[in-house]
mmCIF file with all atom_site columns, C-alpha atoms in Angstrom:
data_model
loop_
_atom_site.group_PDB
_atom_site.id
_atom_site.type_symbol
_atom_site.label_atom_id
_atom_site.label_alt_id
_atom_site.label_comp_id
_atom_site.label_asym_id
_atom_site.label_entity_id
_atom_site.label_seq_id
_atom_site.pdbx_PDB_ins_code
_atom_site.Cartn_x
_atom_site.Cartn_y
_atom_site.Cartn_z
_atom_site.occupancy
_atom_site.B_iso_or_equiv
_atom_site.pdbx_formal_charge
_atom_site.auth_seq_id
_atom_site.auth_comp_id
_atom_site.auth_asym_id
_atom_site.auth_atom_id
_atom_site.pdbx_PDB_model_num
ATOM 1   C CA . MET A 1 1   ? -4.112 25.178  -11.238 1.00 36.00 ? 1   MET A CA 1
ATOM 2   C CA . SER A 1 2   ? -2.626 25.272  -7.732  1.00 35.00 ? 2   SER A CA 1
ATOM 3   C CA . GLN A 1 3   ? -5.098 22.721  -6.385  1.00 36.00 ? 3   GLN A CA 1
ATOM 4   C CA . ALA A 1 4   ? -4.559 20.458  -9.403  1.00 37.00 ? 4   ALA A CA 1
ATOM 5   C CA . LEU A 1 5   ? -0.826 20.486  -8.773  1.00 35.00 ? 5   LEU A CA 1
ATOM 6   C CA . LEU A 1 6   ? -1.296 19.678  -5.092  1.00 33.00 ? 6   LEU A CA 1
ATOM 7   C CA . ASP A 1 7   ? -3.381 16.646  -6.080  1.00 37.00 ? 7   ASP A CA 1
ATOM 8   C CA . LEU A 1 8   ? -0.398 15.372  -8.047  1.00 37.00 ? 8   LEU A CA 1
ATOM 9   C CA . TRP A 1 9   ? 1.497  14.403  -4.900  1.00 35.00 ? 9   TRP A CA 1
ATOM 10  C CA . ASN A 1 10  ? -1.103 12.103  -3.358  1.00 36.00 ? 10  ASN A CA 1
ATOM 11  C CA . PRO A 1 11  ? -0.372 9.379   -2.537  1.00 32.00 ? 11  PRO A CA 1
ATOM 12  C CA . LEU A 1 12  ? 3.191  10.316  -1.600  1.00 35.00 ? 12  LEU A CA 1
ATOM 13  C CA . PHE A 1 13  ? 4.506  7.002   -2.851  1.00 40.00 ? 13  PHE A CA 1
ATOM 14  C CA . ASP A 1 14  ? 3.912  5.671   -6.349  1.00 43.00 ? 14  ASP A CA 1
ATOM 15  C CA . ALA A 1 15  ? 5.194  2.084   -6.709  1.00 37.00 ? 15  ALA A CA 1
ATOM 16  C CA . ARG A 1 16  ? 5.852  2.683   -10.410 1.00 40.00 ? 16  ARG A CA 1
ATOM 17  C CA . GLY A 1 17  ? 8.260  5.524   -9.773  1.00 44.00 ? 17  GLY A CA 1
ATOM 18  C CA . GLY A 1 18  ? 9.279  5.220   -6.179  1.00 47.00 ? 18  GLY A CA 1
ATOM 19  C CA . PHE A 1 19  ? 8.562  8.761   -4.981  1.00 56.00 ? 19  PHE A CA 1
ATOM 20  C CA . VAL A 1 20  ? 8.464  9.317   -1.245  1.00 61.00 ? 20  VAL A CA 1
ATOM 21  C CA . GLU A 1 21  ? 8.217  12.807  0.184   1.00 63.00 ? 21  GLU A CA 1
ATOM 22  C CA . ALA A 1 22  ? 10.936 13.752  2.672   1.00 65.00 ? 22  ALA A CA 1
ATOM 23  C CA . ALA A 1 23  ? 12.963 16.725  3.823   1.00 67.00 ? 23  ALA A CA 1
ATOM 24  C CA . GLY A 1 24  ? 15.503 16.096  1.070   1.00 72.00 ? 24  GLY A CA 1
ATOM 25  C CA . ASN A 1 25  ? 12.999 16.543  -1.760  1.00 79.00 ? 25  ASN A CA 1
ATOM 26  C CA . ARG A 1 26  ? 10.428 18.880  -0.176  1.00 81.00 ? 26  ARG A CA 1
ATOM 27  C CA . GLU A 1 27  ? 11.932 22.043  -1.680  1.00 88.00 ? 27  GLU A CA 1
ATOM 28  C CA . ALA A 1 28  ? 11.895 20.452  -5.141  1.00 89.00 ? 28  ALA A CA 1
ATOM 29  C CA . ARG A 1 29  ? 8.226  19.645  -4.689  1.00 87.00 ? 29  ARG A CA 1
ATOM 30  C CA . ARG A 1 30  ? 7.521  23.214  -3.596  1.00 89.00 ? 30  ARG A CA 1
ATOM 31  C CA . ARG A 1 31  ? 9.233  24.666  -6.661  1.00 93.00 ? 31  ARG A CA 1
ATOM 32  C CA . LEU A 1 32  ? 7.428  22.279  -8.998  1.00 92.00 ? 32  LEU A CA 1
ATOM 33  C CA . GLU A 1 33  ? 4.109  23.298  -7.457  1.00 89.00 ? 33  GLU A CA 1
ATOM 34  C CA . ALA A 1 34  ? 5.004  26.916  -8.271  1.00 93.00 ? 34  ALA A CA 1
ATOM 35  C CA . TRP A 1 35  ? 5.020  26.167  -12.013 1.00 94.00 ? 35  TRP A CA 1
ATOM 36  C CA . PRO A 1 36  ? 4.648  28.059  -14.291 1.00 92.00 ? 36  PRO A CA 1
ATOM 37  C CA . ASP A 1 37  ? 5.962  30.863  -12.088 1.00 93.00 ? 37  ASP A CA 1
ATOM 38  C CA . TRP A 1 38  ? 9.619  29.934  -12.442 1.00 95.00 ? 38  TRP A CA 1
ATOM 39  C CA . SER A 1 39  ? 12.438 32.381  -12.932 1.00 90.00 ? 39  SER A CA 1
ATOM 40  C CA . ALA A 1 40  ? 12.753 32.890  -16.718 1.00 93.00 ? 40  ALA A CA 1
ATOM 41  C CA . GLY A 1 41  ? 10.417 29.889  -17.114 1.00 96.00 ? 41  GLY A CA 1
ATOM 42  C CA . CYS A 1 42  ? 13.148 27.381  -16.215 1.00 97.00 ? 42  CYS A CA 1
ATOM 43  C CA . LEU A 1 43  ? 13.892 25.017  -13.353 1.00 97.00 ? 43  LEU A CA 1
ATOM 44  C CA . VAL A 1 44  ? 16.637 22.411  -12.884 1.00 98.00 ? 44  VAL A CA 1
ATOM 45  C CA . LEU A 1 45  ? 16.283 19.427  -10.539 1.00 96.00 ? 45  LEU A CA 1
ATOM 46  C CA . VAL A 1 46  ? 19.752 18.416  -9.351  1.00 96.00 ? 46  VAL A CA 1
ATOM 47  C CA . GLY A 1 47  ? 20.580 15.227  -7.490  1.00 91.00 ? 47  GLY A CA 1
ATOM 48  C CA . PRO A 1 48  ? 22.356 11.858  -7.548  1.00 85.00 ? 48  PRO A CA 1
ATOM 49  C CA . GLU A 1 49  ? 21.058 8.873   -9.460  1.00 79.00 ? 49  GLU A CA 1
ATOM 50  C CA . GLY A 1 50  ? 18.099 7.255   -7.732  1.00 72.00 ? 50  GLY A CA 1
ATOM 51  C CA . CYS A 1 51  ? 17.121 10.297  -5.649  1.00 77.00 ? 51  CYS A CA 1
ATOM 52  C CA . GLY A 1 52  ? 13.702 10.556  -7.322  1.00 78.00 ? 52  GLY A CA 1
ATOM 53  C CA . LYS A 1 53  ? 14.238 13.533  -9.635  1.00 87.00 ? 53  LYS A CA 1
ATOM 54  C CA . SER A 1 54  ? 13.042 11.630  -12.707 1.00 87.00 ? 54  SER A CA 1
ATOM 55  C CA . ARG A 1 55  ? 9.866  10.552  -10.915 1.00 81.00 ? 55  ARG A CA 1
ATOM 56  C CA . LEU A 1 56  ? 9.133  14.148  -9.964  1.00 87.00 ? 56  LEU A CA 1
ATOM 57  C CA . ALA A 1 57  ? 9.915  15.322  -13.499 1.00 92.00 ? 57  ALA A CA 1
ATOM 58  C CA . GLU A 1 58  ? 7.635  12.710  -15.073 1.00 89.00 ? 58  GLU A CA 1
ATOM 59  C CA . ALA A 1 59  ? 4.803  13.673  -12.742 1.00 87.00 ? 59  ALA A CA 1
ATOM 60  C CA . TRP A 1 60  ? 5.246  17.339  -13.672 1.00 92.00 ? 60  TRP A CA 1
ATOM 61  C CA . LEU A 1 61  ? 5.289  16.419  -17.360 1.00 92.00 ? 61  LEU A CA 1
ATOM 62  C CA . ALA A 1 62  ? 2.002  14.531  -17.049 1.00 90.00 ? 62  ALA A CA 1
ATOM 63  C CA . ARG A 1 63  ? 0.371  17.402  -15.187 1.00 89.00 ? 63  ARG A CA 1
ATOM 64  C CA . SER A 1 64  ? 1.703  20.153  -17.444 1.00 92.00 ? 64  SER A CA 1
ATOM 65  C CA . GLY A 1 65  ? 0.828  18.394  -20.709 1.00 92.00 ? 65  GLY A CA 1
ATOM 66  C CA . GLY A 1 66  ? 4.318  18.996  -22.021 1.00 94.00 ? 66  GLY A CA 1
ATOM 67  C CA . MET A 1 67  ? 6.758  16.910  -24.016 1.00 95.00 ? 67  MET A CA 1
ATOM 68  C CA . ALA A 1 68  ? 10.047 15.187  -23.215 1.00 96.00 ? 68  ALA A CA 1
ATOM 69  C CA . LEU A 1 69  ? 12.821 15.899  -25.698 1.00 96.00 ? 69  LEU A CA 1
ATOM 70  C CA . ASP A 1 70  ? 16.233 14.382  -26.313 1.00 96.00 ? 70  ASP A CA 1
ATOM 71  C CA . PRO A 1 71  ? 18.771 16.959  -25.070 1.00 96.00 ? 71  PRO A CA 1
ATOM 72  C CA . LEU A 1 72  ? 21.201 15.831  -27.774 1.00 96.00 ? 72  LEU A CA 1
ATOM 73  C CA . ARG A 1 73  ? 18.663 16.322  -30.592 1.00 95.00 ? 73  ARG A CA 1
ATOM 74  C CA . PRO A 1 74  ? 15.886 18.580  -29.305 1.00 94.00 ? 74  PRO A CA 1
ATOM 75  C CA . ASP A 1 75  ? 13.065 19.497  -31.678 1.00 89.00 ? 75  ASP A CA 1
ATOM 76  C CA . THR A 1 76  ? 12.924 23.193  -30.872 1.00 88.00 ? 76  THR A CA 1
ATOM 77  C CA . ALA A 1 77  ? 10.204 23.851  -33.454 1.00 86.00 ? 77  ALA A CA 1
ATOM 78  C CA . ALA A 1 78  ? 7.828  21.401  -31.760 1.00 81.00 ? 78  ALA A CA 1
ATOM 79  C CA . ALA A 1 79  ? 8.538  22.993  -28.397 1.00 82.00 ? 79  ALA A CA 1
ATOM 80  C CA . ARG A 1 80  ? 7.370  26.490  -29.242 1.00 83.00 ? 80  ARG A CA 1
ATOM 81  C CA . SER A 1 81  ? 3.964  26.111  -27.587 1.00 85.00 ? 81  SER A CA 1
ATOM 82  C CA . LEU A 1 82  ? 4.440  23.329  -25.039 1.00 92.00 ? 82  LEU A CA 1
ATOM 83  C CA . PRO A 1 83  ? 6.313  22.880  -21.755 1.00 95.00 ? 83  PRO A CA 1
ATOM 84  C CA . VAL A 1 84  ? 9.480  20.821  -22.211 1.00 96.00 ? 84  VAL A CA 1
ATOM 85  C CA . LEU A 1 85  ? 11.336 18.260  -20.097 1.00 97.00 ? 85  LEU A CA 1
ATOM 86  C CA . LEU A 1 86  ? 15.028 17.520  -20.690 1.00 97.00 ? 86  LEU A CA 1
ATOM 87  C CA . GLU A 1 87  ? 16.519 14.671  -18.633 1.00 97.00 ? 87  GLU A CA 1
ATOM 88  C CA . ASP A 1 88  ? 20.195 14.144  -17.735 1.00 97.00 ? 88  ASP A CA 1
ATOM 89  C CA . VAL A 1 89  ? 21.291 17.349  -19.403 1.00 97.00 ? 89  VAL A CA 1
ATOM 90  C CA . ASP A 1 90  ? 24.716 17.232  -17.761 1.00 96.00 ? 90  ASP A CA 1
ATOM 91  C CA . ARG A 1 91  ? 25.473 13.964  -19.578 1.00 95.00 ? 91  ARG A CA 1
ATOM 92  C CA . GLY A 1 92  ? 25.360 15.722  -22.922 1.00 95.00 ? 92  GLY A CA 1
ATOM 93  C CA . ALA A 1 93  ? 23.237 18.268  -24.760 1.00 96.00 ? 93  ALA A CA 1
ATOM 94  C CA . CYS A 1 94  ? 23.140 20.167  -28.022 1.00 96.00 ? 94  CYS A CA 1
ATOM 95  C CA . ASP A 1 95  ? 24.404 23.642  -27.137 1.00 97.00 ? 95  ASP A CA 1
ATOM 96  C CA . GLU A 1 96  ? 22.371 25.430  -29.807 1.00 96.00 ? 96  GLU A CA 1
ATOM 97  C CA . GLY A 1 97  ? 19.211 23.476  -29.011 1.00 96.00 ? 97  GLY A CA 1
ATOM 98  C CA . LEU A 1 98  ? 19.534 24.073  -25.273 1.00 97.00 ? 98  LEU A CA 1
ATOM 99  C CA . PHE A 1 99  ? 20.160 27.773  -25.878 1.00 97.00 ? 99  PHE A CA 1
ATOM 100 C CA . HIS A 1 100 ? 16.959 28.066  -27.946 1.00 96.00 ? 100 HIS A CA 1
ATOM 101 C CA . LEU A 1 101 ? 14.866 26.091  -25.458 1.00 96.00 ? 101 LEU A CA 1
ATOM 102 C CA . ILE A 1 102 ? 15.979 28.311  -22.582 1.00 97.00 ? 102 ILE A CA 1
ATOM 103 C CA . ASN A 1 103 ? 15.087 31.375  -24.626 1.00 95.00 ? 103 ASN A CA 1
ATOM 104 C CA . LEU A 1 104 ? 11.682 29.891  -25.500 1.00 94.00 ? 104 LEU A CA 1
ATOM 105 C CA . ALA A 1 105 ? 10.844 28.864  -21.937 1.00 95.00 ? 105 ALA A CA 1
ATOM 106 C CA . PRO A 1 106 ? 9.080  32.092  -20.856 1.00 94.00 ? 106 PRO A CA 1
ATOM 107 C CA . VAL A 1 107 ? 6.575  31.815  -23.725 1.00 92.00 ? 107 VAL A CA 1
ATOM 108 C CA . SER A 1 108 ? 6.399  28.046  -24.342 1.00 90.00 ? 108 SER A CA 1
ATOM 109 C CA . GLY A 1 109 ? 5.051  27.055  -20.931 1.00 93.00 ? 109 GLY A CA 1
ATOM 110 C CA . GLY A 1 110 ? 8.281  26.266  -19.135 1.00 95.00 ? 110 GLY A CA 1
ATOM 111 C CA . LEU A 1 111 ? 11.461 24.198  -19.311 1.00 97.00 ? 111 LEU A CA 1
ATOM 112 C CA . LEU A 1 112 ? 12.252 21.587  -16.655 1.00 98.00 ? 112 LEU A CA 1
ATOM 113 C CA . MET A 1 113 ? 15.647 19.884  -16.656 1.00 98.00 ? 113 MET A CA 1
ATOM 114 C CA . THR A 1 114 ? 17.219 17.146  -14.553 1.00 97.00 ? 114 THR A CA 1
ATOM 115 C CA . ALA A 1 115 ? 20.913 16.613  -13.917 1.00 97.00 ? 115 ALA A CA 1
ATOM 116 C CA . ARG A 1 116 ? 23.372 15.175  -11.435 1.00 95.00 ? 116 ARG A CA 1
ATOM 117 C CA . THR A 1 117 ? 25.356 18.424  -11.260 1.00 96.00 ? 117 THR A CA 1
ATOM 118 C CA . PRO A 1 118 ? 24.249 22.089  -11.091 1.00 96.00 ? 118 PRO A CA 1
ATOM 119 C CA . PRO A 1 119 ? 24.024 23.991  -14.398 1.00 97.00 ? 119 PRO A CA 1
ATOM 120 C CA . ALA A 1 120 ? 26.968 26.188  -13.500 1.00 94.00 ? 120 ALA A CA 1
ATOM 121 C CA . ALA A 1 121 ? 29.133 23.048  -13.794 1.00 96.00 ? 121 ALA A CA 1
ATOM 122 C CA . TRP A 1 122 ? 27.884 22.018  -17.254 1.00 97.00 ? 122 TRP A CA 1
ATOM 123 C CA . THR A 1 123 ? 30.313 22.415  -20.125 1.00 94.00 ? 123 THR A CA 1
ATOM 124 C CA . THR A 1 124 ? 29.467 24.510  -23.181 1.00 95.00 ? 124 THR A CA 1
ATOM 125 C CA . ARG A 1 125 ? 31.332 26.205  -25.972 1.00 93.00 ? 125 ARG A CA 1
ATOM 126 C CA . LEU A 1 126 ? 28.746 29.004  -26.387 1.00 95.00 ? 126 LEU A CA 1
ATOM 127 C CA . PRO A 1 127 ? 29.429 32.107  -24.257 1.00 95.00 ? 127 PRO A CA 1
ATOM 128 C CA . ASP A 1 128 ? 25.762 33.183  -24.431 1.00 96.00 ? 128 ASP A CA 1
ATOM 129 C CA . LEU A 1 129 ? 24.629 29.759  -23.219 1.00 97.00 ? 129 LEU A CA 1
ATOM 130 C CA . ARG A 1 130 ? 27.206 29.879  -20.430 1.00 97.00 ? 130 ARG A CA 1
ATOM 131 C CA . SER A 1 131 ? 25.663 33.033  -19.033 1.00 96.00 ? 131 SER A CA 1
ATOM 132 C CA . ARG A 1 132 ? 22.172 31.551  -19.198 1.00 96.00 ? 132 ARG A CA 1
ATOM 133 C CA . LEU A 1 133 ? 23.245 28.342  -17.479 1.00 97.00 ? 133 LEU A CA 1
ATOM 134 C CA . ASN A 1 134 ? 24.849 30.322  -14.678 1.00 96.00 ? 134 ASN A CA 1
ATOM 135 C CA . ALA A 1 135 ? 21.571 32.186  -14.127 1.00 95.00 ? 135 ALA A CA 1
ATOM 136 C CA . LEU A 1 136 ? 19.246 29.144  -14.098 1.00 96.00 ? 136 LEU A CA 1
ATOM 137 C CA . GLU A 1 137 ? 17.217 28.391  -10.993 1.00 95.00 ? 137 GLU A CA 1
ATOM 138 C CA . ALA A 1 138 ? 18.262 25.001  -9.597  1.00 96.00 ? 138 ALA A CA 1
ATOM 139 C CA . VAL A 1 139 ? 16.988 22.994  -6.633  1.00 95.00 ? 139 VAL A CA 1
ATOM 140 C CA . GLU A 1 140 ? 18.914 20.087  -5.142  1.00 93.00 ? 140 GLU A CA 1
ATOM 141 C CA . ILE A 1 141 ? 17.412 16.756  -4.106  1.00 88.00 ? 141 ILE A CA 1
ATOM 142 C CA . GLU A 1 142 ? 19.397 14.964  -1.458  1.00 80.00 ? 142 GLU A CA 1
ATOM 143 C CA . VAL A 1 143 ? 20.263 11.276  -1.356  1.00 73.00 ? 143 VAL A CA 1
ATOM 144 C CA . LEU A 1 144 ? 17.653 9.109   0.371   1.00 72.00 ? 144 LEU A CA 1
ATOM 145 C CA . ASP A 1 145 ? 17.927 9.023   4.159   1.00 77.00 ? 145 ASP A CA 1
ATOM 146 C CA . ASP A 1 146 ? 17.198 5.914   6.229   1.00 84.00 ? 146 ASP A CA 1
ATOM 147 C CA . ALA A 1 147 ? 13.546 6.717   6.891   1.00 82.00 ? 147 ALA A CA 1
ATOM 148 C CA . VAL A 1 148 ? 12.768 7.422   3.246   1.00 79.00 ? 148 VAL A CA 1
ATOM 149 C CA . LEU A 1 149 ? 14.647 4.387   1.975   1.00 85.00 ? 149 LEU A CA 1
ATOM 150 C CA . GLU A 1 150 ? 12.765 2.202   4.451   1.00 88.00 ? 150 GLU A CA 1
ATOM 151 C CA . GLY A 1 151 ? 9.528  3.693   3.176   1.00 85.00 ? 151 GLY A CA 1
ATOM 152 C CA . VAL A 1 152 ? 10.493 2.941   -0.419  1.00 84.00 ? 152 VAL A CA 1
ATOM 153 C CA . LEU A 1 153 ? 11.380 -0.664  0.454   1.00 89.00 ? 153 LEU A CA 1
ATOM 154 C CA . GLU A 1 154 ? 8.173  -1.223  2.395   1.00 89.00 ? 154 GLU A CA 1
ATOM 155 C CA . ALA A 1 155 ? 6.068  0.223   -0.414  1.00 87.00 ? 155 ALA A CA 1
ATOM 156 C CA . PHE A 1 156 ? 7.727  -1.977  -3.032  1.00 88.00 ? 156 PHE A CA 1
ATOM 157 C CA . LEU A 1 157 ? 7.230  -4.991  -0.754  1.00 91.00 ? 157 LEU A CA 1
ATOM 158 C CA . ARG A 1 158 ? 3.532  -4.149  -0.377  1.00 88.00 ? 158 ARG A CA 1
ATOM 159 C CA . ALA A 1 159 ? 3.193  -3.734  -4.129  1.00 87.00 ? 159 ALA A CA 1
ATOM 160 C CA . ARG A 1 160 ? 4.499  -7.286  -4.514  1.00 88.00 ? 160 ARG A CA 1
ATOM 161 C CA . GLY A 1 161 ? 2.059  -8.572  -1.916  1.00 87.00 ? 161 GLY A CA 1
ATOM 162 C CA . ILE A 1 162 ? 4.913  -9.393  0.461   1.00 88.00 ? 162 ILE A CA 1
ATOM 163 C CA . ARG A 1 163 ? 4.440  -9.191  4.228   1.00 86.00 ? 163 ARG A CA 1
ATOM 164 C CA . PRO A 1 164 ? 8.012  -8.965  5.489   1.00 86.00 ? 164 PRO A CA 1
ATOM 165 C CA . SER A 1 165 ? 9.281  -9.434  8.998   1.00 86.00 ? 165 SER A CA 1
ATOM 166 C CA . PRO A 1 166 ? 9.375  -6.087  10.882  1.00 88.00 ? 166 PRO A CA 1
ATOM 167 C CA . ASP A 1 167 ? 13.158 -5.960  10.930  1.00 91.00 ? 167 ASP A CA 1
ATOM 168 C CA . LEU A 1 168 ? 13.657 -6.591  7.212   1.00 94.00 ? 168 LEU A CA 1
ATOM 169 C CA . ALA A 1 169 ? 13.569 -3.015  5.877   1.00 92.00 ? 169 ALA A CA 1
ATOM 170 C CA . PRO A 1 170 ? 16.044 -1.628  8.468   1.00 92.00 ? 170 PRO A CA 1
ATOM 171 C CA . TYR A 1 171 ? 18.289 -4.620  7.739   1.00 94.00 ? 171 TYR A CA 1
ATOM 172 C CA . LEU A 1 172 ? 18.228 -3.936  3.992   1.00 95.00 ? 172 LEU A CA 1
ATOM 173 C CA . VAL A 1 173 ? 18.800 -0.187  4.388   1.00 92.00 ? 173 VAL A CA 1
ATOM 174 C CA . ARG A 1 174 ? 22.282 -0.885  5.760   1.00 91.00 ? 174 ARG A CA 1
ATOM 175 C CA . ARG A 1 175 ? 23.149 -3.216  2.880   1.00 91.00 ? 175 ARG A CA 1
ATOM 176 C CA . ILE A 1 176 ? 21.984 -1.715  -0.403  1.00 90.00 ? 176 ILE A CA 1
ATOM 177 C CA . ASP A 1 177 ? 22.825 1.387   -2.400  1.00 83.00 ? 177 ASP A CA 1
ATOM 178 C CA . ARG A 1 178 ? 20.822 4.418   -1.306  1.00 78.00 ? 178 ARG A CA 1
ATOM 179 C CA . SER A 1 179 ? 18.620 4.631   -4.384  1.00 77.00 ? 179 SER A CA 1
ATOM 180 C CA . VAL A 1 180 ? 15.137 3.765   -5.550  1.00 77.00 ? 180 VAL A CA 1
ATOM 181 C CA . ALA A 1 181 ? 16.634 1.538   -8.239  1.00 77.00 ? 181 ALA A CA 1
ATOM 182 C CA . ALA A 1 182 ? 18.518 -0.529  -5.657  1.00 84.00 ? 182 ALA A CA 1
ATOM 183 C CA . ALA A 1 183 ? 15.409 -0.837  -3.478  1.00 87.00 ? 183 ALA A CA 1
ATOM 184 C CA . ARG A 1 184 ? 13.343 -2.021  -6.429  1.00 86.00 ? 184 ARG A CA 1
ATOM 185 C CA . ASP A 1 185 ? 16.020 -4.528  -7.427  1.00 90.00 ? 185 ASP A CA 1
ATOM 186 C CA . VAL A 1 186 ? 16.364 -6.122  -3.993  1.00 93.00 ? 186 VAL A CA 1
ATOM 187 C CA . VAL A 1 187 ? 12.592 -6.448  -3.620  1.00 93.00 ? 187 VAL A CA 1
ATOM 188 C CA . GLU A 1 188 ? 12.339 -8.152  -7.010  1.00 93.00 ? 188 GLU A CA 1
ATOM 189 C CA . ARG A 1 189 ? 15.113 -10.535 -5.983  1.00 93.00 ? 189 ARG A CA 1
ATOM 190 C CA . LEU A 1 190 ? 13.334 -11.294 -2.724  1.00 93.00 ? 190 LEU A CA 1
ATOM 191 C CA . HIS A 1 191 ? 10.086 -11.897 -4.583  1.00 91.00 ? 191 HIS A CA 1
ATOM 192 C CA . GLU A 1 192 ? 11.788 -14.311 -6.964  1.00 91.00 ? 192 GLU A CA 1
ATOM 193 C CA . ALA A 1 193 ? 13.665 -16.054 -4.163  1.00 89.00 ? 193 ALA A CA 1
ATOM 194 C CA . SER A 1 194 ? 10.503 -16.610 -2.138  1.00 88.00 ? 194 SER A CA 1
ATOM 195 C CA . GLY A 1 195 ? 9.318  -18.820 -4.994  1.00 84.00 ? 195 GLY A CA 1
ATOM 196 C CA . GLN A 1 196 ? 5.991  -20.464 -5.638  1.00 69.00 ? 196 GLN A CA 1
ATOM 197 C CA . ASP A 1 197 ? 6.048  -21.948 -2.137  1.00 72.00 ? 197 ASP A CA 1
ATOM 198 C CA . HIS A 1 198 ? 5.739  -18.428 -0.746  1.00 75.00 ? 198 HIS A CA 1
ATOM 199 C CA . ARG A 1 199 ? 8.745  -18.782 1.471   1.00 84.00 ? 199 ARG A CA 1
ATOM 200 C CA . PRO A 1 200 ? 8.649  -16.149 4.245   1.00 89.00 ? 200 PRO A CA 1
ATOM 201 C CA . VAL A 1 201 ? 10.526 -12.991 3.327   1.00 90.00 ? 201 VAL A CA 1
ATOM 202 C CA . THR A 1 202 ? 12.828 -12.517 6.291   1.00 90.00 ? 202 THR A CA 1
ATOM 203 C CA . ARG A 1 203 ? 16.357 -11.403 7.089   1.00 92.00 ? 203 ARG A CA 1
ATOM 204 C CA . ALA A 1 204 ? 17.498 -14.985 6.517   1.00 90.00 ? 204 ALA A CA 1
ATOM 205 C CA . LEU A 1 205 ? 16.191 -14.918 2.942   1.00 91.00 ? 205 LEU A CA 1
ATOM 206 C CA . ALA A 1 206 ? 17.638 -11.461 2.381   1.00 93.00 ? 206 ALA A CA 1
ATOM 207 C CA . ARG A 1 207 ? 21.018 -12.677 3.623   1.00 92.00 ? 207 ARG A CA 1
ATOM 208 C CA . GLU A 1 208 ? 20.988 -15.404 0.963   1.00 91.00 ? 208 GLU A CA 1
ATOM 209 C CA . ILE A 1 209 ? 20.489 -13.026 -1.949  1.00 90.00 ? 209 ILE A CA 1
ATOM 210 C CA . LEU A 1 210 ? 22.956 -10.354 -0.888  1.00 88.00 ? 210 LEU A CA 1
ATOM 211 C CA . ASP A 1 211 ? 26.609 -10.328 -1.850  1.00 68.00 ? 211 ASP A CA 1
ATOM 212 C CA . ASP A 1 212 ? 29.204 -11.901 0.434   1.00 43.00 ? 212 ASP A CA 1
ATOM 213 C CA . VAL A 1 213 ? 30.746 -8.534  1.213   1.00 38.00 ? 213 VAL A CA 1
ATOM 214 C CA . THR A 1 214 ? 27.358 -7.258  2.345   1.00 44.00 ? 214 THR A CA 1
ATOM 215 C CA . GLU A 1 215 ? 26.659 -10.384 4.360   1.00 43.00 ? 215 GLU A CA 1
ATOM 216 C CA . ASN A 1 216 ? 29.746 -9.740  6.477   1.00 42.00 ? 216 ASN A CA 1
ATOM 217 C CA . LEU A 1 217 ? 27.915 -6.810  8.062   1.00 42.00 ? 217 LEU A CA 1
ATOM 218 C CA . ASP A 1 218 ? 25.867 -9.393  9.980   1.00 46.00 ? 218 ASP A CA 1
ATOM 219 C CA . LEU A 1 219 ? 28.876 -9.929  12.221  1.00 36.00 ? 219 LEU A CA 1
ATOM 220 C CA . PHE A 1 220 ? 28.207 -6.527  13.732  1.00 37.00 ? 220 PHE A CA 1
ATOM 221 C CA . ASP A 1 221 ? 24.453 -6.938  14.218  1.00 51.00 ? 221 ASP A CA 1
ATOM 222 C CA . VAL A 1 222 ? 23.108 -7.168  17.722  1.00 40.00 ? 222 VAL A CA 1
#
């Protein structure tokens, strides 16, 4: 099982999900590799939007053979014998369903959750659920740093068959949101802007597709 889980992370980047290994997500990877040996069978991936937690969760789900459930309407009966993934739990969840899934986790194969905030900050009206949330093991994934975001951009560019100028990725890093979603969006816009004539994908082209406010950063380039 351990070797199978290690195989999951190669290659480090998957153009479909945008996962790049870095210091900010290495601990999350280590804890996922430890499955099913999680405290009380549960683990929470915590991080901002676009940090890669959903990509990691989906990869775990595929490897574990589990099922993704709607946190607002979880089918607890179907989850009695399978690992379960709940995404964006902090945005809303059924208290009773979440309580039952946490209780089932040690015997069902595990419960993985994703959220933007730690479980201790989630609201609930059930005192028993409150105590369980406070005790959950959580691992934080940090926002993408420059090196990782450049890697994401370059991988998306390669996936589109684009050979950018060497200075393009560093240029874009300073001008887009620090998320996989933003990197994917700007690469798609560059691909579309290059057109059927295969216009070179350079800083000049990038400057054309970025917002005026972002373009003003060029005044400070050397």
